Short mmCIF file of C-alpha atoms in Angstrom, two decimals:
data_model
loop_
_atom_site.label_atom_id
_atom_site.label_comp_id
_atom_site.label_asym_id
_atom_site.label_seq_id
_atom_site.Cartn_x
_atom_site.Cartn_y
_atom_site.Cartn_z
CA MET C 290 114.59 -51.17 6.40
CA THR C 291 115.60 -53.41 8.88
CA GLU C 292 114.51 -52.28 12.10
CA LEU C 293 114.66 -53.90 15.74
CA ILE C 294 111.45 -54.12 16.72
CA PRO C 295 111.04 -53.15 20.72
CA SER C 296 110.75 -56.10 22.68
CA HIS C 297 108.29 -54.44 25.11
CA LEU C 298 105.34 -54.18 22.33
CA GLY C 299 102.50 -56.64 22.71
CA ALA C 300 100.98 -58.13 19.71
CA ALA C 301 99.08 -55.11 18.53
CA GLY C 302 101.52 -52.84 18.64
CA HIS C 303 104.38 -55.13 17.33
CA ALA C 304 102.06 -55.78 14.18
CA LEU C 305 102.05 -52.25 13.41
CA TYR C 306 105.41 -51.49 14.53
CA LYS C 307 106.61 -54.18 12.08
CA ALA C 308 104.36 -53.40 9.04
CA ALA C 309 105.42 -49.78 9.21
CA VAL C 310 109.28 -50.52 9.20
CA GLU C 311 109.05 -52.50 6.69
CA GLU C 312 107.00 -51.08 4.09
CA PHE C 313 108.10 -47.14 5.32
CA GLU C 314 111.76 -45.35 5.40
CA LEU C 315 110.59 -43.23 8.59
CA SER C 316 112.93 -40.04 9.92
CA LEU C 317 114.00 -40.08 13.27
CA PRO C 318 110.59 -38.24 14.68
CA GLU C 319 108.46 -40.62 12.78
CA GLN C 320 109.86 -43.94 14.48
CA ALA C 321 109.14 -41.89 17.93
CA ALA C 322 105.80 -41.28 16.89
CA LEU C 323 105.70 -44.97 15.22
CA LEU C 324 107.15 -46.44 18.55
CA GLN C 325 104.00 -43.98 20.37
CA SER C 326 101.50 -45.58 18.31
CA ALA C 327 102.39 -48.74 18.81
CA GLU C 328 102.51 -48.25 22.67
CA THR C 329 99.09 -46.51 22.71
CA ILE C 330 97.58 -49.35 20.50
CA ASP C 331 98.96 -51.93 23.15
CA THR C 332 97.51 -49.56 26.24
CA LEU C 333 94.47 -49.30 24.05
CA ARG C 334 94.05 -53.18 23.42
CA ILE C 335 94.38 -53.46 27.32
CA ILE C 336 91.94 -51.26 28.26
CA GLU C 337 89.23 -52.60 25.69
CA ASP C 338 90.22 -56.00 26.92
CA GLU C 339 89.50 -54.82 30.71
CA ILE C 340 85.66 -53.30 29.34
CA ARG C 341 84.99 -56.32 27.61
CA LYS C 342 85.06 -58.15 31.04
CA THR C 343 83.52 -55.61 33.46
CA GLY C 344 81.04 -54.37 31.16
CA PRO C 345 80.71 -50.83 30.24
CA VAL C 346 78.76 -49.92 33.19
CA VAL C 347 79.91 -50.17 36.75
CA ASN C 348 77.94 -49.65 39.68
CA GLY C 349 75.21 -48.15 37.65
CA LYS C 350 77.31 -45.75 36.09
CA PRO C 351 79.58 -45.73 33.04
CA SER C 352 83.20 -47.45 33.34
CA PRO C 353 85.71 -44.59 33.49
CA LEU C 354 87.60 -46.98 31.13
CA LEU C 355 85.49 -45.53 28.61
CA ALA C 356 86.59 -42.01 29.21
CA GLU C 357 90.36 -43.52 28.79
CA ALA C 358 89.73 -45.50 26.03
CA ARG C 359 88.25 -42.46 24.11
CA GLN C 360 91.84 -40.22 25.08
CA GLN C 361 93.68 -43.33 24.04
CA ARG C 362 91.96 -42.96 20.62
CA THR C 363 92.47 -39.61 19.84
CA ILE C 364 96.07 -40.14 20.71
CA LEU C 365 96.72 -42.20 18.09
CA VAL C 366 94.81 -40.73 15.97
CA ARG C 367 96.96 -37.81 16.30
CA LEU C 368 100.10 -39.74 16.48
CA LEU C 369 99.04 -41.84 12.69
CA GLY C 370 98.24 -38.60 11.82
CA LEU C 371 102.22 -37.26 12.28
CA LEU C 372 103.34 -40.39 10.51
CA ASP C 373 101.65 -39.47 7.75
CA LEU C 374 102.32 -42.34 6.02
CA ARG C 375 101.25 -43.19 1.78
CA LEU C 376 97.36 -44.41 1.24
CA GLU C 377 96.81 -46.77 -1.42
CA ASP C 378 95.15 -44.87 -4.21
CA ASP C 379 92.22 -46.71 -5.63
CA GLU C 380 93.67 -46.36 -9.15
CA ALA C 381 94.22 -49.79 -10.57
CA PRO C 382 97.86 -51.34 -10.44
CA GLY C 383 100.36 -49.79 -12.98
CA GLU C 384 102.17 -51.17 -15.71
CA ASN C 385 104.65 -53.01 -13.37
CA GLY C 386 101.70 -54.05 -11.12
CA VAL C 387 102.34 -52.03 -8.01
CA ARG C 388 99.35 -49.81 -6.92
CA PRO C 389 100.65 -45.73 -6.52
CA SER C 390 100.98 -44.90 -3.33
CA VAL C 391 100.48 -40.99 -2.58
CA SER C 392 100.54 -38.87 1.33
CA ARG C 393 97.56 -37.89 2.67
CA ALA C 394 99.05 -34.40 2.31
CA ALA C 395 99.47 -34.31 -2.10
CA ARG C 396 95.69 -36.07 -1.84
CA LYS C 397 94.41 -33.15 0.17
CA ALA C 398 96.35 -30.66 -2.28
CA ALA C 399 95.04 -32.52 -5.13
CA ARG C 400 91.77 -32.02 -4.18
CA ALA C 401 91.90 -28.30 -3.32
CA ARG C 402 93.38 -27.97 -6.90
CA TRP C 403 90.41 -29.68 -8.79
CA SER C 404 87.88 -28.18 -6.95
CA LYS C 405 88.68 -24.81 -8.00
#
């Protein structure tokens, strides 16, 4: 899938966006979630860089950036969950040398069936 990568993304967001559009065919809502994920990763990178510069403690108290980083991570996890991108299976490669992939939802359903 040939997609234009948004020019405003930083290095981390660009890498995520590029990898996802090259690997997966995404619906329009998934593309929106991917863009927001990439932007969130960039925001988190900026916050983490600032924490490294100023330290996790400012004036004897935890930096407010720590809470913001935590919130950005929570948002990122939710956005990536919306994408539900396939995860590589732990099985060996198939006959064609390609590892089978399954979605998180498929794994969850299979585990539920086998745990009965």
